Tab-separated table of C-alpha atoms in Angstrom:
chain	number	residue	atom	x	y	z
A	1	MET	CA	14.482	-8.346	-93.098
A	2	ARG	CA	11.985	-7.823	-90.930
A	3	GLN	CA	11.664	-10.948	-90.108
A	4	THR	CA	14.938	-10.284	-88.995
A	5	LEU	CA	14.377	-6.622	-87.208
A	6	ARG	CA	11.871	-8.543	-85.141
A	7	VAL	CA	14.051	-11.461	-83.935
A	8	ALA	CA	16.274	-8.408	-82.440
A	9	THR	CA	13.700	-5.853	-80.935
A	10	VAL	CA	12.302	-8.975	-79.055
A	11	THR	CA	16.016	-10.538	-77.654
A	12	ALA	CA	16.818	-6.975	-77.115
A	13	PHE	CA	13.612	-6.940	-74.863
A	14	ALA	CA	14.486	-10.087	-73.670
A	15	MET	CA	17.602	-9.399	-72.332
A	16	SER	CA	17.188	-6.248	-70.336
A	17	VAL	CA	13.905	-8.183	-68.364
A	18	VAL	CA	16.478	-10.764	-67.240
A	19	THR	CA	18.827	-7.766	-66.776
A	20	THR	CA	15.968	-5.823	-64.596
A	21	LEU	CA	15.036	-9.265	-62.853
A	22	ALA	CA	18.969	-9.977	-62.146
A	23	TRP	CA	19.479	-6.397	-61.268
A	24	ALA	CA	16.775	-7.022	-58.509
A	25	TRP	CA	17.213	-9.922	-57.901
A	26	THR	CA	20.744	-9.556	-56.321
A	27	GLY	CA	19.828	-6.158	-54.110
A	28	GLY	CA	19.031	-3.192	-56.399
A	29	VAL	CA	16.070	-2.105	-54.681
A	30	GLU	CA	17.404	-1.914	-51.693
A	31	GLN	CA	19.436	0.359	-52.551
A	32	ILE	CA	16.478	2.687	-53.030
A	33	GLY	CA	14.807	2.280	-50.277
A	34	LEU	CA	12.696	-0.420	-51.964
A	35	VAL	CA	12.600	-3.302	-49.693
A	36	PRO	CA	10.385	-6.249	-51.010
A	37	SER	CA	7.000	-7.006	-48.263
A	38	GLY	CA	6.990	-10.179	-46.469
A	39	ASP	CA	9.047	-11.900	-43.703
A	40	PRO	CA	11.908	-13.514	-42.706
A	41	VAL	CA	14.089	-10.962	-44.261
A	42	MET	CA	16.574	-12.385	-46.980
A	43	THR	CA	20.388	-11.208	-46.907
A	44	ALA	CA	22.784	-13.180	-49.354
A	45	MET	CA	26.051	-14.191	-48.615
A	46	PRO	CA	29.008	-13.671	-50.902
A	47	GLY	CA	30.625	-16.264	-52.734
A	48	ALA	CA	27.528	-18.712	-52.679
A	49	SER	CA	26.212	-20.386	-54.763
A	50	ARG	CA	21.653	-18.952	-55.612
A	51	SER	CA	21.127	-21.765	-53.695
A	52	ALA	CA	22.510	-21.131	-50.498
A	53	ALA	CA	23.643	-17.805	-50.804
A	54	TYR	CA	20.326	-16.838	-49.486
A	55	ARG	CA	19.192	-18.116	-46.604
A	56	GLU	CA	15.798	-17.216	-44.173
A	57	THR	CA	17.244	-15.686	-41.421
A	58	PRO	CA	15.084	-14.360	-38.570
A	59	PRO	CA	15.471	-10.822	-37.523
A	60	ALA	CA	17.190	-10.553	-33.651
A	61	ARG	CA	15.897	-8.955	-31.506
A	62	THR	CA	17.950	-7.517	-28.320
A	63	ALA	CA	16.513	-5.380	-25.183
A	64	ALA	CA	17.676	-2.712	-23.880
A	65	PRO	CA	19.153	-2.204	-20.105
A	66	PRO	CA	15.973	-2.713	-17.899
A	67	MET	CA	14.043	0.273	-16.801
A	68	THR	CA	12.843	-0.110	-13.007
A	69	LEU	CA	9.786	1.915	-12.394
A	70	PRO	CA	9.679	3.663	-8.587
A	71	ALA	CA	8.094	1.403	-6.026
A	72	ASP	CA	5.319	3.854	-4.342
A	73	PRO	CA	6.867	4.704	-0.423
A	74	ASP	CA	3.591	4.677	1.716
A	75	ARG	CA	2.187	1.738	0.180
A	76	ALA	CA	2.157	-1.846	2.103
A	77	ASP	CA	3.487	-3.957	-0.546
A	78	ARG	CA	5.863	-3.556	-2.636
A	79	LEU	CA	6.169	-2.713	-7.116
A	80	ARG	CA	7.903	-6.026	-8.496
A	81	PRO	CA	10.143	-4.035	-10.871
A	82	THR	CA	8.594	-2.977	-14.911
A	83	VAL	CA	11.177	-3.992	-17.628
A	84	LEU	CA	10.649	-1.927	-20.533
A	85	SER	CA	11.675	-3.757	-24.264
A	86	ALA	CA	13.736	-1.850	-26.579
A	87	ALA	CA	13.128	-2.832	-30.746
A	88	ALA	CA	14.650	-5.276	-32.134
A	89	ARG	CA	18.525	-4.050	-33.812
A	90	PRO	CA	18.931	-5.061	-37.763
A	91	LEU	CA	20.677	-8.648	-38.550
A	92	ARG	CA	23.165	-5.925	-41.642
A	93	PRO	CA	24.805	-3.116	-41.009
A	94	GLY	CA	21.951	-0.675	-43.255
A	95	VAL	CA	19.289	-3.812	-44.035
A	96	PRO	CA	16.111	-2.906	-42.350
A	97	ALA	CA	14.780	-5.004	-39.595
A	98	ARG	CA	10.778	-5.785	-38.962
A	99	ALA	CA	9.035	-3.857	-35.589
A	100	ALA	CA	10.237	-5.648	-32.442
A	101	SER	CA	6.841	-8.063	-31.375
A	102	GLY	CA	4.880	-6.064	-28.829
A	103	LEU	CA	5.934	-2.945	-28.949
A	104	GLY	CA	3.430	-1.347	-31.418
A	105	VAL	CA	6.883	0.926	-33.113
A	106	ALA	CA	8.227	-0.560	-36.366
A	107	ALA	CA	12.285	-0.368	-35.995
A	108	GLY	CA	14.347	0.979	-38.825
A	109	PRO	CA	18.024	1.184	-39.571
A	110	ARG	CA	20.045	3.057	-36.579
A	111	ARG	CA	19.988	6.826	-36.335
A	112	ALA	CA	21.337	9.882	-34.160
A	113	VAL	CA	18.537	11.246	-32.401
A	114	VAL	CA	16.940	14.627	-32.021
A	115	PRO	CA	14.594	15.307	-29.285
A	116	GLY	CA	10.864	15.124	-29.313
A	117	ARG	CA	7.981	16.174	-27.722
A	118	ALA	CA	5.379	13.851	-25.963
A	119	ALA	CA	3.313	11.715	-27.526
A	120	SER	CA	-0.194	13.333	-27.365
A	121	GLY	CA	-3.189	11.264	-25.399
A	122	LEU	CA	-0.502	8.062	-25.475
A	123	GLY	CA	-0.396	8.797	-21.478
A	124	VAL	CA	3.764	8.228	-22.213
A	125	ALA	CA	6.241	10.186	-23.296
A	126	ALA	CA	7.373	9.617	-27.184
A	127	GLY	CA	10.579	8.700	-27.520
A	128	PRO	CA	13.278	11.289	-29.107
A	129	ARG	CA	11.975	13.037	-32.815
A	130	ARG	CA	14.465	12.060	-36.042
A	131	ALA	CA	14.597	12.714	-39.302
A	132	VAL	CA	12.961	9.446	-41.475
A	133	VAL	CA	13.572	7.668	-43.748
A	134	PRO	CA	10.954	5.448	-46.219
A	135	GLY	CA	10.241	2.173	-44.520
A	136	ARG	CA	7.452	0.091	-45.052
A	137	ALA	CA	5.292	-0.470	-42.758
A	138	ALA	CA	5.679	-2.610	-39.653
A	139	SER	CA	2.942	-6.224	-40.556
A	140	GLY	CA	0.177	-6.098	-38.489
A	141	LEU	CA	0.363	-3.139	-36.385
A	142	GLY	CA	-0.961	0.067	-39.157
A	143	VAL	CA	2.199	2.099	-38.677
A	144	ALA	CA	5.390	3.069	-40.923
A	145	ALA	CA	8.719	1.237	-40.397
A	146	GLY	CA	10.958	3.927	-40.173
A	147	PRO	CA	15.128	4.080	-39.150
A	148	ARG	CA	16.826	2.344	-37.001
A	149	ARG	CA	18.094	4.807	-34.259
A	150	ALA	CA	20.993	5.281	-31.842
A	151	VAL	CA	18.858	4.460	-28.560
A	152	VAL	CA	19.734	7.153	-26.008
A	153	PRO	CA	18.445	6.265	-21.923
A	154	ALA	CA	15.323	7.888	-20.742
A	155	ARG	CA	13.955	9.520	-17.430
A	156	THR	CA	11.069	8.463	-15.523
A	157	ALA	CA	8.079	10.778	-15.630
A	158	SER	CA	7.540	12.462	-12.786
A	159	GLY	CA	4.603	10.790	-10.853
A	160	LEU	CA	3.896	8.313	-13.425
A	161	GLY	CA	6.308	5.941	-13.106
A	162	VAL	CA	6.297	5.608	-16.811
A	163	ALA	CA	9.453	5.760	-19.334
A	164	ALA	CA	9.489	9.395	-20.954
A	165	GLY	CA	11.955	10.769	-23.108
A	166	PRO	CA	13.384	13.998	-24.083
A	167	VAL	CA	11.219	16.309	-23.974
A	168	ARG	CA	11.382	19.380	-26.382
A	169	ALA	CA	12.055	22.927	-23.698
A	170	GLY	CA	8.599	24.653	-23.703
A	171	GLY	CA	6.479	22.104	-24.439
A	172	PRO	CA	3.696	21.440	-21.808
A	173	ALA	CA	4.492	18.771	-18.357
A	174	ARG	CA	1.930	16.189	-17.561
A	175	THR	CA	1.975	15.895	-13.553
A	176	ALA	CA	1.071	12.903	-11.826
A	177	PRO	CA	-3.111	13.201	-10.174
A	178	ALA	CA	-2.891	14.269	-6.903
A	179	ARG	CA	-3.216	11.224	-3.476
A	180	LYS	CA	-5.940	11.290	-2.189
A	181	PRO	CA	-4.255	11.594	2.079
A	182	CYS	CA	-4.083	8.741	4.246
A	183	ARG	CA	-7.203	9.395	7.254
A	184	THR	CA	-9.185	7.197	9.769
A	185	GLY	CA	-12.441	5.535	8.362
A	186	ARG	CA	-14.142	2.820	10.704
A	187	LYS	CA	-13.063	1.555	14.085
A	188	LEU	CA	-10.226	4.135	14.162
A	189	VAL	CA	-7.957	2.338	11.152
A	190	PRO	CA	-7.115	3.806	8.494
A	191	THR	CA	-7.432	3.842	4.862
A	192	CYS	CA	-4.223	3.617	4.805
A	193	GLY	CA	-1.244	4.678	6.372
A	194	VAL	CA	0.141	4.235	10.087
A	195	LEU	CA	-0.917	6.718	13.004
A	196	TRP	CA	2.065	7.220	15.140
A	197	GLY	CA	1.973	8.074	18.533
A	198	VAL	CA	3.382	8.523	22.189
A	199	ALA	CA	3.490	7.530	25.483
A	200	PRO	CA	5.078	10.579	26.898
A	201	GLY	CA	6.997	10.829	29.980
A	202	ALA	CA	6.273	7.430	31.373
A	203	ARG	CA	7.587	7.406	34.755
A	204	THR	CA	7.963	10.639	35.155
A	205	GLU	CA	6.620	13.552	36.829
A	206	GLU	CA	6.021	16.005	34.184
A	207	ARG	CA	2.829	13.765	32.704
A	208	GLY	CA	-0.268	14.038	29.888
A	209	SER	CA	0.333	18.025	28.560
A	210	PRO	CA	3.367	19.241	28.818
A	211	ALA	CA	5.164	16.058	28.472
A	212	LEU	CA	3.089	15.869	25.006
A	213	ALA	CA	4.175	19.452	23.939
A	214	ASP	CA	8.145	18.539	24.889
A	215	PHE	CA	7.778	15.133	22.742
A	216	GLU	CA	6.423	17.067	19.756
A	217	ARG	CA	9.049	19.745	20.291
A	218	LYS	CA	11.968	17.947	20.392
A	219	THR	CA	10.654	14.836	17.354
A	220	GLY	CA	9.038	17.743	14.652
A	221	ARG	CA	5.815	17.088	14.460
A	222	HIS	CA	2.419	16.168	15.622
A	223	GLN	CA	0.860	12.949	17.302
A	224	ASP	CA	-1.330	11.740	15.781
A	225	ILE	CA	-2.624	8.961	19.762
A	226	TYR	CA	-1.351	10.178	23.330
A	227	HIS	CA	-1.573	7.162	25.066
A	228	GLY	CA	-2.272	7.503	29.007
A	229	TYR	CA	-2.799	4.188	31.477
A	230	HIS	CA	-5.929	4.091	34.202
A	231	HIS	CA	-5.568	2.153	36.923
A	232	GLY	CA	-8.804	1.106	39.805
A	233	ILE	CA	-12.540	2.154	39.886
A	234	ARG	CA	-12.142	5.189	41.531
A	235	GLN	CA	-11.116	8.669	38.856
A	236	VAL	CA	-13.355	8.380	35.786
A	237	PHE	CA	-11.409	8.794	32.094
A	238	PRO	CA	-11.131	10.587	30.034
A	239	THR	CA	-9.734	13.507	32.057
A	240	PRO	CA	-10.532	16.775	31.778
A	241	GLN	CA	-6.629	16.867	30.346
A	242	GLU	CA	-6.786	14.042	28.033
A	243	ILE	CA	-10.149	15.537	26.597
A	244	ALA	CA	-8.608	18.782	26.237
A	245	ILE	CA	-5.239	16.912	24.228
A	246	ALA	CA	-8.212	15.302	22.088
A	247	ARG	CA	-9.571	18.553	21.183
A	248	GLN	CA	-6.692	20.582	21.452
A	249	PRO	CA	-6.969	22.648	17.311
A	250	GLY	CA	-5.949	22.380	14.769
A	251	ARG	CA	-3.576	19.880	16.830
A	252	LYS	CA	-6.374	17.355	16.833
A	253	ARG	CA	-5.476	13.128	18.719
A	254	ILE	CA	-6.724	10.095	19.119
A	255	LEU	CA	-6.887	9.113	23.184
A	256	LEU	CA	-5.144	5.780	23.905
A	257	LEU	CA	-6.881	5.042	27.488
A	258	ASN	CA	-4.992	1.959	29.170
A	259	TRP	CA	-7.379	0.890	32.175
A	260	LYS	CA	-6.016	-1.846	35.033
A	261	PRO	CA	-9.171	-2.766	37.133
A	262	GLU	CA	-7.495	-4.043	40.416
A	263	SER	CA	-10.764	-3.998	41.920
A	264	THR	CA	-10.310	-8.229	42.464
A	265	THR	CA	-9.851	-10.688	40.432
A	266	TRP	CA	-11.403	-11.371	36.652
A	267	ALA	CA	-13.562	-13.897	37.617
A	268	ARG	CA	-15.071	-11.831	39.965
A	269	ILE	CA	-15.165	-9.058	37.417
A	270	ALA	CA	-16.620	-11.521	34.275
A	271	LYS	CA	-19.359	-12.373	36.969
A	272	GLY	CA	-20.929	-8.619	37.627
A	273	ASP	CA	-18.315	-7.285	40.831
A	274	ARG	CA	-20.501	-4.531	42.550
A	275	ARG	CA	-18.289	-1.819	42.924
A	276	THR	CA	-16.383	-2.956	39.197
A	277	ASP	CA	-19.804	-2.559	37.457
A	278	GLU	CA	-21.135	0.780	39.536
A	279	PHE	CA	-17.961	2.175	38.099
A	280	LEU	CA	-18.384	1.063	34.663
A	281	ASP	CA	-22.195	2.539	34.967
A	282	ARG	CA	-20.546	5.780	35.802
A	283	MET	CA	-17.956	5.421	33.031
A	284	ALA	CA	-20.854	5.016	29.918
A	285	ARG	CA	-22.463	8.053	31.450
A	286	HIS	CA	-18.885	10.258	31.431
A	287	LEU	CA	-18.556	8.926	27.895
A	288	ARG	CA	-22.533	9.871	27.245
A	289	HIS	CA	-21.998	13.260	28.348
A	290	ASN	CA	-18.849	14.662	27.593
A	291	PHE	CA	-16.667	12.827	25.486
A	292	ARG	CA	-18.508	11.188	22.643
A	293	GLU	CA	-15.041	10.860	20.316
A	294	PRO	CA	-13.979	7.404	18.953
A	295	PHE	CA	-10.604	6.074	21.090
A	296	PHE	CA	-9.014	3.348	21.984
A	297	PHE	CA	-9.426	2.018	25.259
A	298	ALA	CA	-7.196	-1.375	25.958
A	299	ILE	CA	-8.653	-4.056	29.210
A	300	HIS	CA	-6.001	-4.783	31.756
A	301	HIS	CA	-2.629	-4.465	28.983
A	302	GLU	CA	0.078	-7.476	29.057
A	303	ALA	CA	-2.596	-9.589	31.289
A	304	GLU	CA	-0.400	-13.151	30.598
A	305	ASP	CA	2.082	-11.453	32.939
A	306	GLN	CA	-0.385	-12.322	35.710
A	307	VAL	CA	-2.118	-15.676	34.526
A	308	ARG	CA	-2.243	-18.402	37.522
A	309	GLU	CA	-3.969	-21.288	35.266
A	310	ARG	CA	-4.768	-23.139	39.079
A	311	ALA	CA	-8.138	-23.679	39.481
A	312	GLY	CA	-10.315	-21.128	41.284
A	313	SER	CA	-6.639	-18.608	40.983
A	314	GLY	CA	-9.493	-15.969	39.000
A	315	TYR	CA	-6.783	-15.279	37.283
A	316	THR	CA	-6.983	-17.877	34.576
A	317	ALA	CA	-6.488	-17.014	30.973
A	318	ARG	CA	-10.755	-18.170	30.526
A	319	ASP	CA	-10.721	-15.583	33.847
A	320	TYR	CA	-9.603	-12.810	31.726
A	321	ALA	CA	-11.399	-13.406	28.697
A	322	ALA	CA	-14.769	-13.443	29.966
A	323	MET	CA	-13.797	-10.278	32.304
A	324	PHE	CA	-12.614	-8.622	29.070
A	325	ARG	CA	-16.602	-8.946	27.374
A	326	HIS	CA	-18.258	-8.109	30.760
A	327	VAL	CA	-16.516	-4.738	30.243
A	328	VAL	CA	-16.860	-3.916	27.022
A	329	GLU	CA	-20.656	-5.165	27.046
A	330	ARG	CA	-22.023	-3.668	30.179
A	331	LEU	CA	-20.002	0.236	29.041
A	332	ARG	CA	-22.114	-0.522	25.086
A	333	ARG	CA	-25.469	-1.291	26.936
A	334	HIS	CA	-25.003	1.367	28.948
A	335	GLY	CA	-24.305	3.866	26.188
A	336	ALA	CA	-20.606	4.318	25.646
A	337	ASP	CA	-20.662	2.290	22.562
A	338	HIS	CA	-18.107	4.052	20.193
A	339	LEU	CA	-14.726	3.173	21.785
A	340	VAL	CA	-12.171	1.360	20.275
A	341	THR	CA	-12.029	-1.979	21.636
A	342	VAL	CA	-7.911	-3.397	22.190
A	343	LEU	CA	-6.800	-6.920	23.115
A	344	VAL	CA	-3.190	-6.476	24.552
A	345	HIS	CA	-0.806	-8.415	25.201
A	346	MET	CA	3.127	-8.323	26.114
A	347	ALA	CA	4.287	-10.944	23.198
A	348	TYR	CA	6.590	-12.207	25.017
A	349	VAL	CA	7.610	-15.871	24.375
A	350	PRO	CA	7.808	-17.934	27.339
A	351	HIS	CA	4.025	-16.523	27.838
A	352	THR	CA	2.817	-16.522	24.028
A	353	THR	CA	4.228	-20.565	23.010
A	354	LYS	CA	2.486	-21.232	26.812
A	355	SER	CA	-0.375	-24.192	25.900
A	356	TRP	CA	-3.409	-21.215	27.274
A	357	PHE	CA	-2.477	-18.468	25.815
A	358	SER	CA	-5.287	-19.044	22.657
A	359	ASP	CA	-7.918	-18.952	26.113
A	360	MET	CA	-6.873	-15.114	26.281
A	361	TYR	CA	-9.306	-14.642	23.221
A	362	PRO	CA	-12.176	-12.177	23.951
A	363	GLY	CA	-13.810	-12.681	21.068
A	364	ASP	CA	-14.025	-11.089	17.936
A	365	ASP	CA	-17.629	-9.338	18.306
A	366	VAL	CA	-15.851	-7.715	21.866
A	367	VAL	CA	-11.970	-7.162	19.939
A	368	ASP	CA	-11.550	-4.253	17.816
A	369	TRP	CA	-8.206	-4.431	17.374
A	370	ILE	CA	-4.860	-6.026	18.131
A	371	GLY	CA	-1.873	-4.577	20.143
A	372	PHE	CA	1.407	-5.690	21.265
A	373	ASP	CA	3.558	-4.080	23.291
A	374	THR	CA	7.403	-4.952	22.518
A	375	TYR	CA	10.772	-3.236	22.385
A	376	SER	CA	14.195	-3.963	20.859
A	377	TYR	CA	18.414	-4.282	22.911
A	378	SER	CA	20.502	-2.784	22.042
A	379	ASP	CA	22.398	-4.835	24.022
A	380	PRO	CA	23.255	-8.383	22.045
A	381	GLY	CA	20.877	-10.943	23.407
A	382	TYR	CA	17.651	-11.772	23.414
A	383	GLY	CA	15.757	-8.653	22.205
A	384	HIS	CA	18.450	-6.881	20.092
A	385	GLY	CA	17.678	-7.490	16.372
A	386	ASP	CA	15.946	-4.779	14.008
A	387	PHE	CA	12.157	-4.392	13.434
A	388	ALA	CA	11.125	-7.236	11.910
A	389	GLU	CA	13.110	-9.149	14.711
A	390	LEU	CA	10.657	-6.129	16.307
A	391	LEU	CA	7.532	-7.743	15.359
A	392	ASN	CA	8.020	-11.557	15.679
A	393	ARG	CA	10.513	-11.948	18.309
A	394	ARG	CA	11.055	-15.749	18.637
A	395	SER	CA	13.279	-18.255	20.470
A	396	ALA	CA	15.328	-20.731	20.372
A	397	ARG	CA	13.958	-22.698	23.002
A	398	LYS	CA	10.900	-22.551	20.624
A	399	PRO	CA	11.526	-22.990	17.067
A	400	GLY	CA	7.877	-23.552	16.469
A	401	TRP	CA	6.412	-20.509	17.079
A	402	PRO	CA	6.776	-18.282	14.375
A	403	GLY	CA	6.300	-14.668	15.708
A	404	PHE	CA	4.149	-12.707	17.282
A	405	TYR	CA	2.892	-10.928	14.234
A	406	ASN	CA	2.884	-13.816	12.241
A	407	TRP	CA	0.535	-15.292	14.554
A	408	VAL	CA	-2.371	-13.168	14.341
A	409	ARG	CA	-2.398	-12.813	11.286
A	410	ALA	CA	-2.554	-16.424	10.737
A	411	HIS	CA	-5.403	-17.031	14.045
A	412	HIS	CA	-6.791	-13.223	13.093
A	413	PRO	CA	-6.662	-12.140	9.444
A	414	ARG	CA	-9.062	-9.390	9.300
A	415	LYS	CA	-7.674	-7.274	12.884
A	416	PRO	CA	-5.898	-4.616	13.052
A	417	LEU	CA	-2.401	-4.970	14.840
A	418	MET	CA	-1.120	-1.949	16.871
A	419	VAL	CA	2.252	-1.808	17.861
A	420	ALA	CA	0.704	-0.449	21.500
A	421	GLU	CA	4.251	0.525	22.967
A	422	TRP	CA	7.987	0.014	21.095
A	423	GLY	CA	10.743	1.928	21.493
A	424	VAL	CA	14.618	0.978	21.738
A	425	TRP	CA	16.304	0.600	25.417
A	426	PHE	CA	19.885	2.567	24.945
A	427	SER	CA	23.431	1.291	25.466
A	428	LYS	CA	26.457	3.331	26.218
A	429	ARG	CA	28.179	-0.082	25.312
A	430	ASN	CA	26.290	0.441	21.117
A	431	PRO	CA	25.413	4.003	21.692
A	432	GLY	CA	25.175	2.908	17.288
A	433	HIS	CA	22.628	0.982	17.579
A	434	MET	CA	19.404	3.116	18.199
A	435	ALA	CA	19.738	5.055	15.265
A	436	GLU	CA	20.147	2.244	13.082
A	437	PHE	CA	17.231	0.351	14.137
A	438	TYR	CA	15.151	3.544	13.380
A	439	ARG	CA	16.095	3.749	9.612
A	440	GLU	CA	15.524	-0.076	10.234
A	441	VAL	CA	11.358	0.784	10.804
A	442	GLY	CA	11.075	2.769	7.936
A	443	ARG	CA	12.904	0.398	5.511
A	444	GLN	CA	11.271	-2.305	6.394
A	445	ILE	CA	7.553	-1.104	7.633
A	446	GLY	CA	6.157	-1.886	4.323
A	447	ARG	CA	6.597	-6.032	5.250
A	448	PHE	CA	4.236	-5.236	7.098
A	449	PRO	CA	0.920	-4.089	6.287
A	450	ALA	CA	-1.787	-5.514	8.723
A	451	ILE	CA	0.598	-2.612	11.410
A	452	LYS	CA	-1.714	0.527	11.235
A	453	ALA	CA	-0.878	2.265	14.807
A	454	MET	CA	3.000	2.231	16.555
A	455	VAL	CA	3.030	4.607	20.084
A	456	HIS	CA	6.447	4.729	21.344
A	457	PHE	CA	6.725	4.509	24.890
A	458	GLU	CA	8.893	6.928	26.089
A	459	THR	CA	10.909	7.124	29.312
A	460	PRO	CA	14.484	7.550	30.976
A	461	ALA	CA	14.106	4.997	33.119
A	462	ASN	CA	11.683	2.016	33.307
A	463	ARG	CA	12.055	0.293	36.218
A	464	LYS	CA	14.740	-1.798	35.699
A	465	GLY	CA	15.957	1.803	35.083
A	466	GLN	CA	16.160	0.800	31.077
A	467	ASP	CA	16.211	4.783	28.794
A	468	SER	CA	14.309	4.419	25.805
A	469	SER	CA	14.519	8.097	24.870
A	470	VAL	CA	14.327	9.353	21.337
A	471	ASP	CA	17.710	11.863	21.955
A	472	SER	CA	19.318	9.322	23.957
A	473	THR	CA	22.169	10.094	21.364
A	474	PRO	CA	22.427	13.044	18.595
A	475	ALA	CA	21.518	10.239	16.045
A	476	ALA	CA	19.876	8.408	16.829
A	477	LEU	CA	16.782	12.365	17.201
A	478	ARG	CA	18.180	12.714	14.071
A	479	GLU	CA	16.651	9.507	12.410
A	480	TYR	CA	13.476	8.741	14.728
A	481	ARG	CA	12.575	12.621	13.741
A	482	ARG	CA	13.692	11.953	10.014
A	483	LEU	CA	11.097	8.047	10.313
A	484	GLY	CA	7.928	10.692	11.429
A	485	ARG	CA	7.955	12.464	8.395
A	486	LEU	CA	8.104	9.571	5.909
A	487	PRO	CA	4.501	9.626	4.163
A	488	VAL	CA	3.789	6.117	5.295
A	489	PHE	CA	3.151	8.275	8.709
A	490	GLN	CA	0.926	10.815	7.810
A	491	VAL	CA	-2.938	10.002	8.535
A	492	VAL	CA	-5.844	12.825	8.627
A	493	ILE	CA	-7.799	12.031	11.541
A	494	GLY	CA	-12.288	12.619	11.098
């Protein structure tokens, strides 16, 4: 009897063990939320034999829609869009899935969202808070896997460029660190951004201070650069009016003074023409005693238009380079070492593609900036296009020419570039082009990081009667004013 009772007890115990194992094997553990550890998750296939009923199924990963981080409009280069991935979806409804690799947050069953607060100390706003059902720890992450929940698109944290989740009312606000202002540095090269200037009232009776005041009034902003022109060897410069423009209280400006000697040939100046040298010495004394601020100094701009490649002409490309060097070295030798030299080209394709064009370069030691004068034409044909065309103008007749901007970057990569004169020649046949062109400048300036200064040439009528006035139409003036307010054109002088 005792033997029979012992056998019955052992049999009952064995059956209970078998029953328990069968219950666990068929998903009972999952029903009470005790998920066996280990990867991958095993899912049962109804109706299949035990050997085929459980197959190893890798967890599926699905990414949320890409979220693009905003680019800094001030930068010359543009940031590439950054994609933030989401956790993997569960394999089957109600079956927990493991955390998405690389996110550092465990995934679980989907669940409705409750707004949460930012994760303290992480530098990235946390996702929404929600009720948590116990789950297993994410393998290797040390963070418990919570239930999955519905994903709500996150907004971008202001100034951070990082996606943030909903923030509870009254929570601490995160602000981006203050951006350092762009300012002029050595040789007047801005630390960032682009200097903004004008040659006001060109070819009119209203020049200097009145023309500048009128231009600033109608465009609604202060001009960083004032562009003035001088000829011959009689009057030293800057003039008293130009000095007053540069030093106006609360409205400091940089002078861009453009000088054409016109006293004799380039070759004679290079060899030490007496009258020209006397003028240069007077200029140096004037600068030492009356104007010690750094300023841009251009010597015979657009000189390629006067090159005469004949032996003895005095106006060869090499004569120009020698003249430029002589002027700079003599001024420096007599104490005018604070001027910032600018070599200003015409950037006209028929000239730039000549065999002698490279011979005009005086040398890195006497050239601080490289400038060029270029205009857009509203009438279709040569020079008609957008800002990119303006900077890299090409010609079907000269297919090997890469455009002036590209040429300078290839031959003088360390030199800052100045658009020393630019504008749009207005046309009544295409009055909308001017406004559209100004819009394109704002869109495209970031593609040309070597451009460090832009100086508009403002005239109602050039020698050909062409009008570059920014207020040629109300729409043009509106777009020019908007352009001047862009962050990229805000540079502190000093």
